[in-house]
PDB file of N, CA and C in Angstrom:
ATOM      1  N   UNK A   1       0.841  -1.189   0.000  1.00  0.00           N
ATOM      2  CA  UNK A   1       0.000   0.000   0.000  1.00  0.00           C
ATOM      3  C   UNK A   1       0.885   1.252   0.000  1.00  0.00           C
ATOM      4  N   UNK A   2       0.503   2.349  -0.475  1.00  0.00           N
ATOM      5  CA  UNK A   2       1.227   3.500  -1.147  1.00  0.00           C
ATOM      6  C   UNK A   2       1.265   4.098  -0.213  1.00  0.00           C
ATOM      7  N   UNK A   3       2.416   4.554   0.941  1.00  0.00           N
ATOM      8  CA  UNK A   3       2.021   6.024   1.820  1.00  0.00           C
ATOM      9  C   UNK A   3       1.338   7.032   1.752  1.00  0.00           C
ATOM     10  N   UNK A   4       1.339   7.761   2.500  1.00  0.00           N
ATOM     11  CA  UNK A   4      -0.069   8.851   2.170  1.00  0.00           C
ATOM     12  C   UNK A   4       0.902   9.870   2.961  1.00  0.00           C
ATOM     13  N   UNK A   5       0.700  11.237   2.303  1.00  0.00           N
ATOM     14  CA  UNK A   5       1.356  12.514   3.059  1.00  0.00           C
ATOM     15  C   UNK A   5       0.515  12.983   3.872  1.00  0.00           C
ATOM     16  N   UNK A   6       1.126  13.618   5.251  1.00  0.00           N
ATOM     17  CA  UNK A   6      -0.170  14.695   5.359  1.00  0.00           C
ATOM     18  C   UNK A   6      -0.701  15.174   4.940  1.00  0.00           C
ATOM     19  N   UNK A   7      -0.482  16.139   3.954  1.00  0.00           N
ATOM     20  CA  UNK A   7      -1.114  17.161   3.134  1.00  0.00           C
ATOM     21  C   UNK A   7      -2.419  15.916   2.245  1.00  0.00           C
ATOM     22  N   UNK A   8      -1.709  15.027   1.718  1.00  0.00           N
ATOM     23  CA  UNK A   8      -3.047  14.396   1.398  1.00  0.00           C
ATOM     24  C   UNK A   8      -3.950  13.763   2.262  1.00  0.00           C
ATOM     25  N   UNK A   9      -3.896  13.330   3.210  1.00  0.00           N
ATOM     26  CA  UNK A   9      -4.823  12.738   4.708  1.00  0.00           C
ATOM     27  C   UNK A   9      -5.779  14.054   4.740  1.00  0.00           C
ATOM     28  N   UNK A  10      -5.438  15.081   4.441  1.00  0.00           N
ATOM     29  CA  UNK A  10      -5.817  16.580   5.262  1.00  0.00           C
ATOM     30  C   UNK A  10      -6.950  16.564   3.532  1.00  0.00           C
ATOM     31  N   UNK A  11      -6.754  16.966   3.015  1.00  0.00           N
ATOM     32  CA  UNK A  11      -7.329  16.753   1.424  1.00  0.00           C
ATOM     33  C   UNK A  11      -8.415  15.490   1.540  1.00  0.00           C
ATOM     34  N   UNK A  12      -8.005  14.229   1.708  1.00  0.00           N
ATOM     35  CA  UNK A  12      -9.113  13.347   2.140  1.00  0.00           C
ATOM     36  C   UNK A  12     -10.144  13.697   2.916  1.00  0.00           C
ATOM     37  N   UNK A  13      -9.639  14.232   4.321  1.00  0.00           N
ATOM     38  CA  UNK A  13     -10.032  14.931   5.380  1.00  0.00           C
ATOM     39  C   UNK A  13     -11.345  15.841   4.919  1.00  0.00           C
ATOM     40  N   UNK A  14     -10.535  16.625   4.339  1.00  0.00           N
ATOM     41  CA  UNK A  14     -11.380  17.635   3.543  1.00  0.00           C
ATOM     42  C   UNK A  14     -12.280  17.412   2.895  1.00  0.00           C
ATOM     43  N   UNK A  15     -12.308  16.586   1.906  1.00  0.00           N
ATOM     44  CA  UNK A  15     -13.115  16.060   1.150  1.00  0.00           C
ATOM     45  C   UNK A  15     -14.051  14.966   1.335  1.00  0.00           C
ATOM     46  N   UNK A  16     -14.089  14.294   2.590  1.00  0.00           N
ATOM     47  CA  UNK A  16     -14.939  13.820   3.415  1.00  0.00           C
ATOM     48  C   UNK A  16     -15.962  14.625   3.712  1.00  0.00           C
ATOM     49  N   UNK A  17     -15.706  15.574   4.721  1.00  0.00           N
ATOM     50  CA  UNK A  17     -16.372  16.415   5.214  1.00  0.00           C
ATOM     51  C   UNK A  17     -17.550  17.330   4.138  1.00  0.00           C
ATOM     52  N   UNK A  18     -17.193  17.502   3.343  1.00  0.00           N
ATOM     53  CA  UNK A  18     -18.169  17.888   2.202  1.00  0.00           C
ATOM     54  C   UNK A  18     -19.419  17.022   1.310  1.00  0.00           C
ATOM     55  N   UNK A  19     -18.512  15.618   1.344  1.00  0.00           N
ATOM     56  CA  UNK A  19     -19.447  14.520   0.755  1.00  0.00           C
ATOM     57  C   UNK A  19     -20.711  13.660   1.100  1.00  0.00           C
ATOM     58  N   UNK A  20     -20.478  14.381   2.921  1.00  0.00           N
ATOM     59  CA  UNK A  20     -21.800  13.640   3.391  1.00  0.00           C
ATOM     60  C   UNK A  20     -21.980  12.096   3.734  1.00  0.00           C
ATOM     61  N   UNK A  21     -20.788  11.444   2.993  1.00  0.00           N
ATOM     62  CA  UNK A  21     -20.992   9.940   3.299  1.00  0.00           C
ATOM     63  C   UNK A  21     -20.526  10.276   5.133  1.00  0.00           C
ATOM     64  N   UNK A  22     -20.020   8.557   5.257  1.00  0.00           N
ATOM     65  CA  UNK A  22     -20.109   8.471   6.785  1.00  0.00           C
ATOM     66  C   UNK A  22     -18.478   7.925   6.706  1.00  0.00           C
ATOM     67  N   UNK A  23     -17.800   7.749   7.620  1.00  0.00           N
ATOM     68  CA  UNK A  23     -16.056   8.033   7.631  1.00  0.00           C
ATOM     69  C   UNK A  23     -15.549   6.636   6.540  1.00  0.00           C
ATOM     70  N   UNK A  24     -16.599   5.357   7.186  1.00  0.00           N
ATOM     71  CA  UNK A  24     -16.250   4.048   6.811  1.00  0.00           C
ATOM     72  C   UNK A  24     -16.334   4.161   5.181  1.00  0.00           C
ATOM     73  N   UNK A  25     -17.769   4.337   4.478  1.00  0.00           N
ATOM     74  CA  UNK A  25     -18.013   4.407   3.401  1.00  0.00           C
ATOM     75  C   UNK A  25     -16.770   5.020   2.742  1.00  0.00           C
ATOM     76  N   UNK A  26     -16.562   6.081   2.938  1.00  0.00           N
ATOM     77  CA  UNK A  26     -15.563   7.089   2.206  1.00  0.00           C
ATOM     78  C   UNK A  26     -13.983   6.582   1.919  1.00  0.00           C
ATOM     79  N   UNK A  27     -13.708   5.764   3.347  1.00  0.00           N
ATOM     80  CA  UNK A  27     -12.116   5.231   3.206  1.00  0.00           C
ATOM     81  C   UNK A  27     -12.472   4.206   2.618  1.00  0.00           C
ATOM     82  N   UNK A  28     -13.444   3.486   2.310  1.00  0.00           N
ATOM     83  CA  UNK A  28     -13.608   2.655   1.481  1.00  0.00           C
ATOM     84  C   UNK A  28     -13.926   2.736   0.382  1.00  0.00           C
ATOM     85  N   UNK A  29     -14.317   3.050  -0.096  1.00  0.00           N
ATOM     86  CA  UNK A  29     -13.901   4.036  -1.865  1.00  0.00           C
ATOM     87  C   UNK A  29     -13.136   4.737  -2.296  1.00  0.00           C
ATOM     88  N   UNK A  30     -12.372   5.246  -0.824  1.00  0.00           N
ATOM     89  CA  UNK A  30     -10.972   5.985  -1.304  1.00  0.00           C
ATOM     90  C   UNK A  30      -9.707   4.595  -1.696  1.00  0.00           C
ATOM     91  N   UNK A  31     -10.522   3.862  -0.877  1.00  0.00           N
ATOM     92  CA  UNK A  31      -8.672   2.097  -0.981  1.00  0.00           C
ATOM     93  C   UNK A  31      -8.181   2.657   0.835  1.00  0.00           C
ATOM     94  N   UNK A  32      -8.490   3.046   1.291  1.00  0.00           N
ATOM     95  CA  UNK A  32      -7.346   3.669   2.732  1.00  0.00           C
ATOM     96  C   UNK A  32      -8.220   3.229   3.863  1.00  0.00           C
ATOM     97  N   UNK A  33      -7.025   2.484   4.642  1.00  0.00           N
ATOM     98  CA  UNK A  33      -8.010   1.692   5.986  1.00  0.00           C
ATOM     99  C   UNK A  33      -8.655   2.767   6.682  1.00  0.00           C
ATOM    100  N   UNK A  34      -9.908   2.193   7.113  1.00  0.00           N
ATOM    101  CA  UNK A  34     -10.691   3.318   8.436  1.00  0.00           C
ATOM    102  C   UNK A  34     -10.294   3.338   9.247  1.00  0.00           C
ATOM    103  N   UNK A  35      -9.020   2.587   9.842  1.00  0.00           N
ATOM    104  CA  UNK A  35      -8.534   2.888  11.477  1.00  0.00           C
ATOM    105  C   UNK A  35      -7.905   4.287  10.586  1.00  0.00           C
ATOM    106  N   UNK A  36      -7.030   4.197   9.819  1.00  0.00           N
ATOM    107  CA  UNK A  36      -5.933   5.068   9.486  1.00  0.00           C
ATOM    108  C   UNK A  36      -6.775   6.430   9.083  1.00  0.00           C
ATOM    109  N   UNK A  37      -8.297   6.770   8.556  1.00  0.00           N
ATOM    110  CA  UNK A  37      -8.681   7.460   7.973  1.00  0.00           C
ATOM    111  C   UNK A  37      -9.289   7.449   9.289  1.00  0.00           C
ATOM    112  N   UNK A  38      -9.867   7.522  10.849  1.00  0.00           N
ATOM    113  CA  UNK A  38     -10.255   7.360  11.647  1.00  0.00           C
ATOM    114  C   UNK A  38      -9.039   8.233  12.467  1.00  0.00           C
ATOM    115  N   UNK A  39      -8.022   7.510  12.420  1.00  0.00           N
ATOM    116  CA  UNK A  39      -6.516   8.210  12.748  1.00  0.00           C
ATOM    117  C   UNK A  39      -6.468   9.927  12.597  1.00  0.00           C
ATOM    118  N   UNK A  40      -6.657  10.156  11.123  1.00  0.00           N
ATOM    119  CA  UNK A  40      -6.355  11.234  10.389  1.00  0.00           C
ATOM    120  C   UNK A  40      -7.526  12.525  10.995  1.00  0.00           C
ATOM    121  N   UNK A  41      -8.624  11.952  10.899  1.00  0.00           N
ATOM    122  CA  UNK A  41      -9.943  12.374  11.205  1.00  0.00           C
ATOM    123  C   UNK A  41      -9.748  13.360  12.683  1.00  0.00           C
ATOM    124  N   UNK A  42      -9.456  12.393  13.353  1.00  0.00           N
ATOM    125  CA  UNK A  42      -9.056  13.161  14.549  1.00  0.00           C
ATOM    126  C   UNK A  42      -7.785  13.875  14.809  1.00  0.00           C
ATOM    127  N   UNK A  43      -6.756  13.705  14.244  1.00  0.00           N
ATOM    128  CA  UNK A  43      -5.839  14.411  14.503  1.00  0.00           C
ATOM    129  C   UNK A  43      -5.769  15.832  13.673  1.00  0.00           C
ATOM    130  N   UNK A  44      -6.623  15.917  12.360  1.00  0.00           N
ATOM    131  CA  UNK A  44      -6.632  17.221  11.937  1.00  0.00           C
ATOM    132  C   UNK A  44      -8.329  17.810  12.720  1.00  0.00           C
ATOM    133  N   UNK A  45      -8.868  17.281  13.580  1.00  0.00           N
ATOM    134  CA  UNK A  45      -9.894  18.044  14.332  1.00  0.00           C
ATOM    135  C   UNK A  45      -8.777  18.249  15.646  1.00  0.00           C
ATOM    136  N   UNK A  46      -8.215  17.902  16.020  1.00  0.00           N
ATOM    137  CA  UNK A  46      -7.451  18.595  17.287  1.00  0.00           C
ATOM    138  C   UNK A  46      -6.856  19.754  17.004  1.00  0.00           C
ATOM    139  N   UNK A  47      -6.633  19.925  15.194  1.00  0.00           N
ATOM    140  CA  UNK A  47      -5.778  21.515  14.952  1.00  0.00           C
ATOM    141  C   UNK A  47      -6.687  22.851  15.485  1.00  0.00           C
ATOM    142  N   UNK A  48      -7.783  22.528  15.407  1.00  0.00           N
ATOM    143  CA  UNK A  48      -8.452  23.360  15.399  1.00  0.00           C
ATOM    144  C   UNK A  48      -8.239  24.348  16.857  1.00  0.00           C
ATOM    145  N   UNK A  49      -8.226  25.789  16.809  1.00  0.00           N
ATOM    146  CA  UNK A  49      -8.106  26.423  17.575  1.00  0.00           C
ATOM    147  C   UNK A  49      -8.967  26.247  19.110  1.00  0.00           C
ATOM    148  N   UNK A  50      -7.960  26.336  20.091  1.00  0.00           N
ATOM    149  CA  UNK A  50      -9.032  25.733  21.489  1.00  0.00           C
ATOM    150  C   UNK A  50      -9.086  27.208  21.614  1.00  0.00           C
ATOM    151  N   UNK A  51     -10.636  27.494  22.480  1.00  0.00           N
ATOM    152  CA  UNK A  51     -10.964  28.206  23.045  1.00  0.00           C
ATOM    153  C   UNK A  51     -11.313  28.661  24.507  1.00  0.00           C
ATOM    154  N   UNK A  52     -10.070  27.479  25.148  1.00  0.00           N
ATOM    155  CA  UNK A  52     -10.304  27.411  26.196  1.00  0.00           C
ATOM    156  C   UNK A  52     -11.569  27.016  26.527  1.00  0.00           C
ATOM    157  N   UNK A  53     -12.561  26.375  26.180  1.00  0.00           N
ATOM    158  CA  UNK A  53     -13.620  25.598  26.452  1.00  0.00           C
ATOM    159  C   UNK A  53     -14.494  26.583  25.949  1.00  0.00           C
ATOM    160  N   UNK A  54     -14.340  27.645  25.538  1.00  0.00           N
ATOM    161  CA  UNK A  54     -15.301  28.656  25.190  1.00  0.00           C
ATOM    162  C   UNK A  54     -15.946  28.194  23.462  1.00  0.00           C
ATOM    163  N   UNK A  55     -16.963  28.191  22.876  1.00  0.00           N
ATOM    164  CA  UNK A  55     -17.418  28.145  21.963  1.00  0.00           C
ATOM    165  C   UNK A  55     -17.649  29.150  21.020  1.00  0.00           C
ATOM    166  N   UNK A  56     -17.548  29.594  20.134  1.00  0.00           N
ATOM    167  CA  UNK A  56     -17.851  29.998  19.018  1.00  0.00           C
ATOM    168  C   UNK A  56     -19.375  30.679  18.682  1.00  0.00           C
ATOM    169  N   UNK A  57     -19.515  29.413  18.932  1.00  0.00           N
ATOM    170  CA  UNK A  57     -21.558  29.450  18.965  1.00  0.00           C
ATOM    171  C   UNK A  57     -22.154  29.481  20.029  1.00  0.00           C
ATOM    172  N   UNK A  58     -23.511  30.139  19.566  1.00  0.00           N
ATOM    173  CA  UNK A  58     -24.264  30.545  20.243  1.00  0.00           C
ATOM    174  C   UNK A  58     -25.583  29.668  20.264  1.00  0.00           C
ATOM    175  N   UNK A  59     -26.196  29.235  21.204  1.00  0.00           N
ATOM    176  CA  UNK A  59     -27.573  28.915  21.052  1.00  0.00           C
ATOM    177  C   UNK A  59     -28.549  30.158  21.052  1.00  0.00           C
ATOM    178  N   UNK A  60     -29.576  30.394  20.431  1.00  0.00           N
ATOM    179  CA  UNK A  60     -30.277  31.106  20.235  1.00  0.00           C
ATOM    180  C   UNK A  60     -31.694  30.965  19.683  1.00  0.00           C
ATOM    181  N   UNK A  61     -32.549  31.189  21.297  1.00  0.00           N
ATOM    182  CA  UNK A  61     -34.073  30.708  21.056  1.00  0.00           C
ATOM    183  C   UNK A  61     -34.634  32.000  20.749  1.00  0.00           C
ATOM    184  N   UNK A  62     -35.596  31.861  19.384  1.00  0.00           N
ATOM    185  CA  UNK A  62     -36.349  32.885  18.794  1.00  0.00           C
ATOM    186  C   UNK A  62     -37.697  33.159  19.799  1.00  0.00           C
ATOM    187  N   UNK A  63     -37.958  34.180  19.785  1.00  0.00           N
ATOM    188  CA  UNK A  63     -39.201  35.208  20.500  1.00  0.00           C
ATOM    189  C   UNK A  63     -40.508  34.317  20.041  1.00  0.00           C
ATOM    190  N   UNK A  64     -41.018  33.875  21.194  1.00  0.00           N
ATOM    191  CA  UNK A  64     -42.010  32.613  21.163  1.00  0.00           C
ATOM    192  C   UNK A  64     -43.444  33.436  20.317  1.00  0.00           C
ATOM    193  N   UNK A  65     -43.720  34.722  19.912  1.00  0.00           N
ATOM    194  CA  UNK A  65     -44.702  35.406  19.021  1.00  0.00           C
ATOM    195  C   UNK A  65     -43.688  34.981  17.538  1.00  0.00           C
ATOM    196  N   UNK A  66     -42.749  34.344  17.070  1.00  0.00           N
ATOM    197  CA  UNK A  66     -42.182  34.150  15.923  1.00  0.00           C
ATOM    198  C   UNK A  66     -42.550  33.102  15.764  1.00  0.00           C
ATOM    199  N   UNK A  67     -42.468  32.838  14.585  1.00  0.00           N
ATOM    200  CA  UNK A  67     -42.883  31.776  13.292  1.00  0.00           C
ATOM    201  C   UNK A  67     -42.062  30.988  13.965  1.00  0.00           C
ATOM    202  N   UNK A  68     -42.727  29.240  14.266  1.00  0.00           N
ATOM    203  CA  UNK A  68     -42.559  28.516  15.208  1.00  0.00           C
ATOM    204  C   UNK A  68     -41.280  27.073  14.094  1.00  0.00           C
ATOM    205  N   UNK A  69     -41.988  27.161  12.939  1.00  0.00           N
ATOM    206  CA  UNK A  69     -40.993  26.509  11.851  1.00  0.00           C
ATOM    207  C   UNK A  69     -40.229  27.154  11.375  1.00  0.00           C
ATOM    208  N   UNK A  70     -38.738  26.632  11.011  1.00  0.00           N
ATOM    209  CA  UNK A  70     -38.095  27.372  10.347  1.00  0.00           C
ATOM    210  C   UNK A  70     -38.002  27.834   9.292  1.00  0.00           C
ATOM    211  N   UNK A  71     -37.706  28.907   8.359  1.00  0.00           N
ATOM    212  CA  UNK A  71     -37.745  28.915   7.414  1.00  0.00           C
ATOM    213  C   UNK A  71     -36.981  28.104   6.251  1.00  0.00           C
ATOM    214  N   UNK A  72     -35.764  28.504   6.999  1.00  0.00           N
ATOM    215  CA  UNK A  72     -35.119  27.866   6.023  1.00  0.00           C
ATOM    216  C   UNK A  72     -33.734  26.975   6.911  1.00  0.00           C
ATOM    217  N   UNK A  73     -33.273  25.869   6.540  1.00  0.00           N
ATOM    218  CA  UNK A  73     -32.254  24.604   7.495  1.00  0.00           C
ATOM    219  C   UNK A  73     -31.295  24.641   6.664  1.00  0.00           C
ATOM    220  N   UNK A  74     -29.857  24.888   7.421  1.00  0.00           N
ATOM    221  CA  UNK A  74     -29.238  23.840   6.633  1.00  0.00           C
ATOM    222  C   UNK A  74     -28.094  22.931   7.762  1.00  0.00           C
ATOM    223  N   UNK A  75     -28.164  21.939   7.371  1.00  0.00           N
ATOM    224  CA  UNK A  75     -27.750  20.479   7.413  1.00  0.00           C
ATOM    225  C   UNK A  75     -26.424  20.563   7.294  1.00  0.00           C
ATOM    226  N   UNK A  76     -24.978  20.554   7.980  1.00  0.00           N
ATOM    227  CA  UNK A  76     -23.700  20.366   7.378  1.00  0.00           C
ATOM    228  C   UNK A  76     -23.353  18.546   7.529  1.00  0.00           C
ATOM    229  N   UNK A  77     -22.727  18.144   6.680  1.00  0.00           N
ATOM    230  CA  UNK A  77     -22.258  17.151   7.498  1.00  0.00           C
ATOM    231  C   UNK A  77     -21.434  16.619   8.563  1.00  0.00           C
ATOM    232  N   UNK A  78     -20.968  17.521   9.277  1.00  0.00           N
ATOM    233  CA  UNK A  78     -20.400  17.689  10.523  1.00  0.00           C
ATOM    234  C   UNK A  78     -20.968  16.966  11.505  1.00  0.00           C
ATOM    235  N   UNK A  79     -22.544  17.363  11.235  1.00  0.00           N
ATOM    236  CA  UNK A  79     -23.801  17.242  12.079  1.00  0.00           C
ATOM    237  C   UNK A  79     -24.234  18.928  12.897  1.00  0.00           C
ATOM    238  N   UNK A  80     -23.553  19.897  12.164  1.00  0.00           N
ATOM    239  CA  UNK A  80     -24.203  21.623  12.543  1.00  0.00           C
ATOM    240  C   UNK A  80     -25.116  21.662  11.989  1.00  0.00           C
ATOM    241  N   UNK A  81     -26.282  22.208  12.296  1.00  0.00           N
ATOM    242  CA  UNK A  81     -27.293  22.655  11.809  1.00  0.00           C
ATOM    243  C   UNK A  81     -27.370  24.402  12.162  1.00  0.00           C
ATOM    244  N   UNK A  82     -28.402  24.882  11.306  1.00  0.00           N
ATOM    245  CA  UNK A  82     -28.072  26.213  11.243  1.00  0.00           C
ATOM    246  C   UNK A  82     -29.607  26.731  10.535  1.00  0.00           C
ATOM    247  N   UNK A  83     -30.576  27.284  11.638  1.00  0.00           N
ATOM    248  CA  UNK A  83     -31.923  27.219  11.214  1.00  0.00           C
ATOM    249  C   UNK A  83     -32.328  28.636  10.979  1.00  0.00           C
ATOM    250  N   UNK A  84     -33.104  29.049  10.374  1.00  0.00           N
ATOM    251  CA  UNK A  84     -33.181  30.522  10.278  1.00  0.00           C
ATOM    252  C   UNK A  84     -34.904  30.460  10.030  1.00  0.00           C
ATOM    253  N   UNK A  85     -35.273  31.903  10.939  1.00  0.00           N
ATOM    254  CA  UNK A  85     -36.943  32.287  11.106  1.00  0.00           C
ATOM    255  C   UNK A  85     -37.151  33.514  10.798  1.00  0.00           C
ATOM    256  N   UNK A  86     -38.013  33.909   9.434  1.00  0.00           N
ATOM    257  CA  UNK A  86     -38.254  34.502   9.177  1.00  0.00           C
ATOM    258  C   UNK A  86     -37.887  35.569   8.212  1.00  0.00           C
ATOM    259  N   UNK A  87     -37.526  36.638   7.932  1.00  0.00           N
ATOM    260  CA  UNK A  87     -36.832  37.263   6.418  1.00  0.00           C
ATOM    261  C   UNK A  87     -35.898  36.887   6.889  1.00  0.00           C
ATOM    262  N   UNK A  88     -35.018  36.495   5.816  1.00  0.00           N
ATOM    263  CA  UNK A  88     -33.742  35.697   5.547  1.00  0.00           C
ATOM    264  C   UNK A  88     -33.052  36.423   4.518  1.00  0.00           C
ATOM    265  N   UNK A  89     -32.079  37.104   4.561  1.00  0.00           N
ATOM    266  CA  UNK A  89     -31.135  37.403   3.622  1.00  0.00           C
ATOM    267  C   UNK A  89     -30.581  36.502   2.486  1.00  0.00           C
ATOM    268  N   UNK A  90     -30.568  36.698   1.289  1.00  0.00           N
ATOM    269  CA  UNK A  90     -30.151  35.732   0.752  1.00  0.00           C
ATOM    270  C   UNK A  90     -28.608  35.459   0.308  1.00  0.00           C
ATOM    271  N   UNK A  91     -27.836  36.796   0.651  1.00  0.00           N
ATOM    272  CA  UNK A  91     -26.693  37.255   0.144  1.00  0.00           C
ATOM    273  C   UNK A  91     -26.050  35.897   1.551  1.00  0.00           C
ATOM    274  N   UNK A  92     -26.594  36.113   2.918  1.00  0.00           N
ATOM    275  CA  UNK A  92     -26.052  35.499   4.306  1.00  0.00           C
ATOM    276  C   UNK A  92     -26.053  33.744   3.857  1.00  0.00           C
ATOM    277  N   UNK A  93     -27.333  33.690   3.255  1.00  0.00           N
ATOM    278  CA  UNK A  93     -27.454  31.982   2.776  1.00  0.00           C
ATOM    279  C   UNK A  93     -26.249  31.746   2.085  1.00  0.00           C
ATOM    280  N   UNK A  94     -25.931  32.403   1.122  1.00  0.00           N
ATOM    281  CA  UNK A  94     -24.737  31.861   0.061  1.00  0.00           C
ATOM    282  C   UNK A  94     -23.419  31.899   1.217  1.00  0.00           C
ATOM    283  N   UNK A  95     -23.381  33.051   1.638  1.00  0.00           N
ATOM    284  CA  UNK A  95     -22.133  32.590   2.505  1.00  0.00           C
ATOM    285  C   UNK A  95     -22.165  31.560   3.389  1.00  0.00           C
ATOM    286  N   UNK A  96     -22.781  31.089   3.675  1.00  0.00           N
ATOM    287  CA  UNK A  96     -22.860  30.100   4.785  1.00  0.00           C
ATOM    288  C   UNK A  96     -22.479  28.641   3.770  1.00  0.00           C
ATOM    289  N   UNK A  97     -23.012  28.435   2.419  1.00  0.00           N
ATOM    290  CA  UNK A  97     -23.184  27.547   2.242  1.00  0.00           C
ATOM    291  C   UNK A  97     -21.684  27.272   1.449  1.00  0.00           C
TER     292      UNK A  97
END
């Protein structure tokens, strides 16, 4: 079996994360074991900047007189979701997506 660079693990990595499959499926159509793509998975999520336990995000419950469904969802495959009520910018949708 052919070594793999970081830079390509990170590219796999990457390209996982966009495709929506699930870790197993993916290293298995890539040819690359799931411990090793399991391996990779987590060690480029530890790069990620700590915040000292602090988060990024916010939970945020809408004003119970607001439209009780969302308007509009979106789904990452991460498992983030990201729900929006009521006029919605559309310029904000594209960036997000």
């Amino acid at each position: 079996m052919k070594k793999i660079s970081n830079d390509e693990y990170y590219d796999l990595v990457s390209r996982w994360q966009v495709s929506g499959k699930s870790k197993a499926s993916f290293a298995e159509e890539e040819g690359i074991s799931r411990t090793a793509f399991y391996y990779w998975c987590r060690k480029f999520d530890m790069k990620q900047p700590s915040l000292n336990g602090q988060s990024s995000f916010s939970l945020v419950f809408p004003n119970p007189g607001l439209q009780k469904d969302p308007v509009i969802r979106i789904n990452y495959p991460s498992g983030i979701s990201i729900e929006f009520f009521g006029k919605v910018d559309s310029d904000t949708v594209k960036k997000l997506l």
